[in-house]
Structures are given as C-alpha cells and as structure tokens.
Amino acid sequence: MDVTEHHPSVHEHDYLPAAGHDRFLPFYDLLSFAFGIRRVHRGLLQQAGLAGGQRALEIGCGTGNLLRAAARPGVELVGLDPDPLALKRARKKLSGVEIVQGYSQRLPFPDASFDMVLSSFMFHHLDPD
C-alpha cells in the first residue's frame, strides 16, 4: 500500500509533509521536542560517530533539527528534503549547512559524495517500493 495513498496532502503534494499537512508545520518543532526528539538525535549521532573531515547527508532533513544536532567542527553537512516550507525553516536555523530540495529516490549528488548518510523519522514517508 502506498503510504500517501489515503493521506489528504497527496492532492497538494507528491510527498507527505513533515507535520502531515502544511498548516501544522509551525507546530512541528515544538511537538518534536516535546516528544523527546533531542534524545533520539543524540543516540543516533553517538552511533554514527560523526567526526571532523567527514561530509554527511541527511535524507529527509525537514526543518533541520538533526542537522543542528549534528554540527561539529570540520564536518560538512548537507540536508535534503522535498518540502520547500520545511526547508525554509531549516535555512533559518542553520548556517554553513547546504540545504537542497530533492527526493531520496532521486539523489541530486554524484555517487560517493558523502562519507555518511543520516536519516531520522523519515522512512514512513516513503512508498514501500
């Protein structure tokens, strides 16, 4: 079954917005923090072992919370997401981070462009295929 098949936003977008609908985006960060996203991101980044000299891509970066948590000296970060409204929020939060509008199914980067790829709470936005 297509994850977006019965979702109301499919009539407006070809992706599922971060908050489920554009009108809920202003509350996305507040709800994420209330539900403990910082703790989840700390655990993910500890496992990843991100270090200086690496270039990392976050697929499905949304409003940029994981990218902000991932900021380290000497680490080049790039965020990718199809949602222009979420990316606008990410750009306001982050400096020195490349933010790209695009889809994980069609990465706009050459092969072997990154040392690491990160993702958090994004896979449910993808079709099973």
PDB file of N, CA and C in Angstrom, residues 32-96:
ATOM      1  N   SER A  32       7.919  17.918  18.235  1.00  0.00           N
ATOM      2  CA  SER A  32       9.083  17.030  18.178  1.00  0.00           C
ATOM      3  C   SER A  32       9.891  17.101  19.462  1.00  0.00           C
ATOM      4  N   PHE A  33      10.134  18.314  19.927  1.00  0.00           N
ATOM      5  CA  PHE A  33      10.912  18.486  21.154  1.00  0.00           C
ATOM      6  C   PHE A  33      10.139  17.941  22.365  1.00  0.00           C
ATOM      7  N   ALA A  34       8.824  18.159  22.385  1.00  0.00           N
ATOM      8  CA  ALA A  34       8.002  17.656  23.490  1.00  0.00           C
ATOM      9  C   ALA A  34       8.023  16.129  23.559  1.00  0.00           C
ATOM     10  N   PHE A  35       8.131  15.477  22.403  1.00  0.00           N
ATOM     11  CA  PHE A  35       8.153  14.014  22.357  1.00  0.00           C
ATOM     12  C   PHE A  35       9.562  13.425  22.443  1.00  0.00           C
ATOM     13  N   GLY A  36      10.569  14.253  22.722  1.00  0.00           N
ATOM     14  CA  GLY A  36      11.902  13.741  23.003  1.00  0.00           C
ATOM     15  C   GLY A  36      12.828  13.564  21.819  1.00  0.00           C
ATOM     16  N   ILE A  37      12.639  14.333  20.770  1.00  0.00           N
ATOM     17  CA  ILE A  37      13.463  14.168  19.574  1.00  0.00           C
ATOM     18  C   ILE A  37      14.939  14.414  19.861  1.00  0.00           C
ATOM     19  N   ARG A  38      15.257  15.310  20.779  1.00  0.00           N
ATOM     20  CA  ARG A  38      16.666  15.598  21.077  1.00  0.00           C
ATOM     21  C   ARG A  38      17.380  14.353  21.583  1.00  0.00           C
ATOM     22  N   ARG A  39      16.723  13.599  22.441  1.00  0.00           N
ATOM     23  CA  ARG A  39      17.316  12.368  22.978  1.00  0.00           C
ATOM     24  C   ARG A  39      17.540  11.349  21.858  1.00  0.00           C
ATOM     25  N   VAL A  40      16.586  11.229  20.979  1.00  0.00           N
ATOM     26  CA  VAL A  40      16.703  10.309  19.842  1.00  0.00           C
ATOM     27  C   VAL A  40      17.864  10.733  18.948  1.00  0.00           C
ATOM     28  N   HIS A  41      17.954  12.015  18.657  1.00  0.00           N
ATOM     29  CA  HIS A  41      19.040  12.511  17.802  1.00  0.00           C
ATOM     30  C   HIS A  41      20.405  12.304  18.457  1.00  0.00           C
ATOM     31  N   ARG A  42      20.507  12.546  19.758  1.00  0.00           N
ATOM     32  CA  ARG A  42      21.789  12.299  20.454  1.00  0.00           C
ATOM     33  C   ARG A  42      22.212  10.840  20.312  1.00  0.00           C
ATOM     34  N   GLY A  43      21.276   9.920  20.500  1.00  0.00           N
ATOM     35  CA  GLY A  43      21.590   8.497  20.358  1.00  0.00           C
ATOM     36  C   GLY A  43      22.011   8.138  18.945  1.00  0.00           C
ATOM     37  N   LEU A  44      21.313   8.656  17.964  1.00  0.00           N
ATOM     38  CA  LEU A  44      21.652   8.398  16.569  1.00  0.00           C
ATOM     39  C   LEU A  44      23.047   8.919  16.239  1.00  0.00           C
ATOM     40  N   LEU A  45      23.334  10.128  16.684  1.00  0.00           N
ATOM     41  CA  LEU A  45      24.639  10.728  16.380  1.00  0.00           C
ATOM     42  C   LEU A  45      25.771  10.039  17.139  1.00  0.00           C
ATOM     43  N   GLN A  46      25.489   9.550  18.321  1.00  0.00           N
ATOM     44  CA  GLN A  46      26.506   8.786  19.058  1.00  0.00           C
ATOM     45  C   GLN A  46      26.844   7.507  18.291  1.00  0.00           C
ATOM     46  N   GLN A  47      25.838   6.822  17.784  1.00  0.00           N
ATOM     47  CA  GLN A  47      26.059   5.611  16.994  1.00  0.00           C
ATOM     48  C   GLN A  47      26.806   5.929  15.692  1.00  0.00           C
ATOM     49  N   ALA A  48      26.493   7.063  15.089  1.00  0.00           N
ATOM     50  CA  ALA A  48      27.092   7.416  13.802  1.00  0.00           C
ATOM     51  C   ALA A  48      28.580   7.743  13.940  1.00  0.00           C
ATOM     52  N   GLY A  49      28.982   8.329  15.051  1.00  0.00           N
ATOM     53  CA  GLY A  49      30.385   8.659  15.251  1.00  0.00           C
ATOM     54  C   GLY A  49      30.901   9.698  14.265  1.00  0.00           C
ATOM     55  N   LEU A  50      30.083  10.654  13.949  1.00  0.00           N
ATOM     56  CA  LEU A  50      30.447  11.717  13.023  1.00  0.00           C
ATOM     57  C   LEU A  50      31.681  12.460  13.525  1.00  0.00           C
ATOM     58  N   ALA A  51      32.658  12.669  12.646  1.00  0.00           N
ATOM     59  CA  ALA A  51      33.917  13.297  13.054  1.00  0.00           C
ATOM     60  C   ALA A  51      34.375  14.312  12.013  1.00  0.00           C
ATOM     61  N   GLY A  52      35.257  15.194  12.448  1.00  0.00           N
ATOM     62  CA  GLY A  52      35.819  16.213  11.568  1.00  0.00           C
ATOM     63  C   GLY A  52      36.408  15.606  10.309  1.00  0.00           C
ATOM     64  N   GLY A  53      36.282  16.332   9.209  1.00  0.00           N
ATOM     65  CA  GLY A  53      36.793  15.859   7.930  1.00  0.00           C
ATOM     66  C   GLY A  53      35.791  15.050   7.140  1.00  0.00           C
ATOM     67  N   GLN A  54      34.633  14.755   7.724  1.00  0.00           N
ATOM     68  CA  GLN A  54      33.627  13.970   7.020  1.00  0.00           C
ATOM     69  C   GLN A  54      32.589  14.885   6.376  1.00  0.00           C
ATOM     70  N   ARG A  55      31.965  14.356   5.344  1.00  0.00           N
ATOM     71  CA  ARG A  55      30.844  15.022   4.686  1.00  0.00           C
ATOM     72  C   ARG A  55      29.636  14.116   4.872  1.00  0.00           C
ATOM     73  N   ALA A  56      28.572  14.664   5.457  1.00  0.00           N
ATOM     74  CA  ALA A  56      27.402  13.854   5.783  1.00  0.00           C
ATOM     75  C   ALA A  56      26.148  14.444   5.162  1.00  0.00           C
ATOM     76  N   LEU A  57      25.275  13.562   4.681  1.00  0.00           N
ATOM     77  CA  LEU A  57      23.991  13.924   4.100  1.00  0.00           C
ATOM     78  C   LEU A  57      22.890  13.452   5.026  1.00  0.00           C
ATOM     79  N   GLU A  58      21.932  14.336   5.314  1.00  0.00           N
ATOM     80  CA  GLU A  58      20.721  13.887   5.983  1.00  0.00           C
ATOM     81  C   GLU A  58      19.614  13.855   4.950  1.00  0.00           C
ATOM     82  N   ILE A  59      19.050  12.669   4.757  1.00  0.00           N
ATOM     83  CA  ILE A  59      17.916  12.495   3.857  1.00  0.00           C
ATOM     84  C   ILE A  59      16.643  12.715   4.665  1.00  0.00           C
ATOM     85  N   GLY A  60      15.783  13.592   4.170  1.00  0.00           N
ATOM     86  CA  GLY A  60      14.558  13.908   4.897  1.00  0.00           C
ATOM     87  C   GLY A  60      14.833  14.848   6.052  1.00  0.00           C
ATOM     88  N   CYS A  61      15.593  15.897   5.804  1.00  0.00           N
ATOM     89  CA  CYS A  61      16.038  16.780   6.889  1.00  0.00           C
ATOM     90  C   CYS A  61      14.927  17.643   7.463  1.00  0.00           C
ATOM     91  N   GLY A  62      13.814  17.786   6.755  1.00  0.00           N
ATOM     92  CA  GLY A  62      12.708  18.575   7.285  1.00  0.00           C
ATOM     93  C   GLY A  62      13.142  19.956   7.730  1.00  0.00           C
ATOM     94  N   THR A  63      12.844  20.294   8.968  1.00  0.00           N
ATOM     95  CA  THR A  63      13.143  21.628   9.493  1.00  0.00           C
ATOM     96  C   THR A  63      14.564  21.757  10.033  1.00  0.00           C
ATOM     97  N   GLY A  64      15.374  20.702   9.921  1.00  0.00           N
ATOM     98  CA  GLY A  64      16.795  20.805  10.243  1.00  0.00           C
ATOM     99  C   GLY A  64      17.223  20.451  11.654  1.00  0.00           C
ATOM    100  N   ASN A  65      16.375  19.807  12.424  1.00  0.00           N
ATOM    101  CA  ASN A  65      16.726  19.514  13.818  1.00  0.00           C
ATOM    102  C   ASN A  65      17.903  18.555  13.962  1.00  0.00           C
ATOM    103  N   LEU A  66      17.940  17.489  13.179  1.00  0.00           N
ATOM    104  CA  LEU A  66      19.071  16.560  13.262  1.00  0.00           C
ATOM    105  C   LEU A  66      20.349  17.230  12.754  1.00  0.00           C
ATOM    106  N   LEU A  67      20.244  18.010  11.706  1.00  0.00           N
ATOM    107  CA  LEU A  67      21.419  18.712  11.196  1.00  0.00           C
ATOM    108  C   LEU A  67      21.987  19.662  12.250  1.00  0.00           C
ATOM    109  N   ARG A  68      21.127  20.349  12.952  1.00  0.00           N
ATOM    110  CA  ARG A  68      21.591  21.259  14.010  1.00  0.00           C
ATOM    111  C   ARG A  68      22.301  20.470  15.104  1.00  0.00           C
ATOM    112  N   ALA A  69      21.750  19.332  15.467  1.00  0.00           N
ATOM    113  CA  ALA A  69      22.376  18.494  16.499  1.00  0.00           C
ATOM    114  C   ALA A  69      23.682  17.879  16.006  1.00  0.00           C
ATOM    115  N   ALA A  70      23.813  17.684  14.692  1.00  0.00           N
ATOM    116  CA  ALA A  70      24.991  17.031  14.116  1.00  0.00           C
ATOM    117  C   ALA A  70      26.168  17.983  13.895  1.00  0.00           C
ATOM    118  N   ALA A  71      25.939  19.275  14.038  1.00  0.00           N
ATOM    119  CA  ALA A  71      27.001  20.254  13.769  1.00  0.00           C
ATOM    120  C   ALA A  71      28.230  19.963  14.629  1.00  0.00           C
ATOM    121  N   ARG A  72      29.365  19.780  13.975  1.00  0.00           N
ATOM    122  CA  ARG A  72      30.647  19.507  14.620  1.00  0.00           C
ATOM    123  C   ARG A  72      31.716  20.283  13.867  1.00  0.00           C
ATOM    124  N   PRO A  73      32.767  20.684  14.556  1.00  0.00           N
ATOM    125  CA  PRO A  73      33.865  21.340  13.837  1.00  0.00           C
ATOM    126  C   PRO A  73      34.429  20.420  12.750  1.00  0.00           C
ATOM    127  N   GLY A  74      34.581  20.970  11.568  1.00  0.00           N
ATOM    128  CA  GLY A  74      35.189  20.230  10.474  1.00  0.00           C
ATOM    129  C   GLY A  74      34.281  19.254   9.763  1.00  0.00           C
ATOM    130  N   VAL A  75      33.005  19.184  10.138  1.00  0.00           N
ATOM    131  CA  VAL A  75      32.050  18.296   9.467  1.00  0.00           C
ATOM    132  C   VAL A  75      31.224  19.124   8.496  1.00  0.00           C
ATOM    133  N   GLU A  76      31.181  18.691   7.246  1.00  0.00           N
ATOM    134  CA  GLU A  76      30.357  19.353   6.237  1.00  0.00           C
ATOM    135  C   GLU A  76      29.010  18.642   6.177  1.00  0.00           C
ATOM    136  N   LEU A  77      27.941  19.385   6.413  1.00  0.00           N
ATOM    137  CA  LEU A  77      26.601  18.817   6.454  1.00  0.00           C
ATOM    138  C   LEU A  77      25.774  19.298   5.271  1.00  0.00           C
ATOM    139  N   VAL A  78      24.962  18.383   4.747  1.00  0.00           N
ATOM    140  CA  VAL A  78      24.040  18.686   3.659  1.00  0.00           C
ATOM    141  C   VAL A  78      22.697  18.078   4.037  1.00  0.00           C
ATOM    142  N   GLY A  79      21.638  18.851   3.873  1.00  0.00           N
ATOM    143  CA  GLY A  79      20.292  18.354   4.140  1.00  0.00           C
ATOM    144  C   GLY A  79      19.493  18.276   2.851  1.00  0.00           C
ATOM    145  N   LEU A  80      18.680  17.237   2.732  1.00  0.00           N
ATOM    146  CA  LEU A  80      17.850  17.012   1.547  1.00  0.00           C
ATOM    147  C   LEU A  80      16.417  16.737   1.982  1.00  0.00           C
ATOM    148  N   ASP A  81      15.461  17.404   1.340  1.00  0.00           N
ATOM    149  CA  ASP A  81      14.048  17.184   1.641  1.00  0.00           C
ATOM    150  C   ASP A  81      13.234  17.746   0.477  1.00  0.00           C
ATOM    151  N   PRO A  82      12.075  17.161   0.178  1.00  0.00           N
ATOM    152  CA  PRO A  82      11.260  17.696  -0.909  1.00  0.00           C
ATOM    153  C   PRO A  82      10.364  18.870  -0.496  1.00  0.00           C
ATOM    154  N   ASP A  83      10.203  19.105   0.798  1.00  0.00           N
ATOM    155  CA  ASP A  83       9.239  20.070   1.307  1.00  0.00           C
ATOM    156  C   ASP A  83       9.833  21.478   1.390  1.00  0.00           C
ATOM    157  N   PRO A  84       9.455  22.378   0.481  1.00  0.00           N
ATOM    158  CA  PRO A  84      10.047  23.716   0.489  1.00  0.00           C
ATOM    159  C   PRO A  84       9.730  24.518   1.750  1.00  0.00           C
ATOM    160  N   LEU A  85       8.581  24.303   2.350  1.00  0.00           N
ATOM    161  CA  LEU A  85       8.238  25.032   3.574  1.00  0.00           C
ATOM    162  C   LEU A  85       9.106  24.583   4.745  1.00  0.00           C
ATOM    163  N   ALA A  86       9.333  23.290   4.862  1.00  0.00           N
ATOM    164  CA  ALA A  86      10.214  22.784   5.921  1.00  0.00           C
ATOM    165  C   ALA A  86      11.645  23.262   5.681  1.00  0.00           C
ATOM    166  N   LEU A  87      12.086  23.263   4.438  1.00  0.00           N
ATOM    167  CA  LEU A  87      13.447  23.701   4.119  1.00  0.00           C
ATOM    168  C   LEU A  87      13.642  25.186   4.422  1.00  0.00           C
ATOM    169  N   LYS A  88      12.615  25.974   4.244  1.00  0.00           N
ATOM    170  CA  LYS A  88      12.695  27.398   4.585  1.00  0.00           C
ATOM    171  C   LYS A  88      12.983  27.552   6.080  1.00  0.00           C
ATOM    172  N   ARG A  89      12.337  26.737   6.897  1.00  0.00           N
ATOM    173  CA  ARG A  89      12.593  26.763   8.347  1.00  0.00           C
ATOM    174  C   ARG A  89      14.004  26.277   8.657  1.00  0.00           C
ATOM    175  N   ALA A  90      14.445  25.244   7.969  1.00  0.00           N
ATOM    176  CA  ALA A  90      15.797  24.719   8.190  1.00  0.00           C
ATOM    177  C   ALA A  90      16.844  25.775   7.862  1.00  0.00           C
ATOM    178  N   ARG A  91      16.664  26.467   6.760  1.00  0.00           N
ATOM    179  CA  ARG A  91      17.636  27.500   6.362  1.00  0.00           C
ATOM    180  C   ARG A  91      17.716  28.625   7.387  1.00  0.00           C
ATOM    181  N   LYS A  92      16.594  28.950   8.028  1.00  0.00           N
ATOM    182  CA  LYS A  92      16.596  29.995   9.063  1.00  0.00           C
ATOM    183  C   LYS A  92      17.377  29.550  10.294  1.00  0.00           C
ATOM    184  N   LYS A  93      17.350  28.262  10.601  1.00  0.00           N
ATOM    185  CA  LYS A  93      18.010  27.718  11.795  1.00  0.00           C
ATOM    186  C   LYS A  93      19.501  27.499  11.610  1.00  0.00           C
ATOM    187  N   LEU A  94      19.896  27.182  10.391  1.00  0.00           N
ATOM    188  CA  LEU A  94      21.242  26.658  10.158  1.00  0.00           C
ATOM    189  C   LEU A  94      22.071  27.600   9.301  1.00  0.00           C
ATOM    190  N   SER A  95      23.309  27.775   9.700  1.00  0.00           N
ATOM    191  CA  SER A  95      24.247  28.483   8.825  1.00  0.00           C
ATOM    192  C   SER A  95      25.394  27.519   8.540  1.00  0.00           C
ATOM    193  N   GLY A  96      25.943  27.631   7.367  1.00  0.00           N
ATOM    194  CA  GLY A  96      27.044  26.752   6.996  1.00  0.00           C
ATOM    195  C   GLY A  96      26.611  25.353   6.624  1.00  0.00           C
TER     196      GLY A  96
END
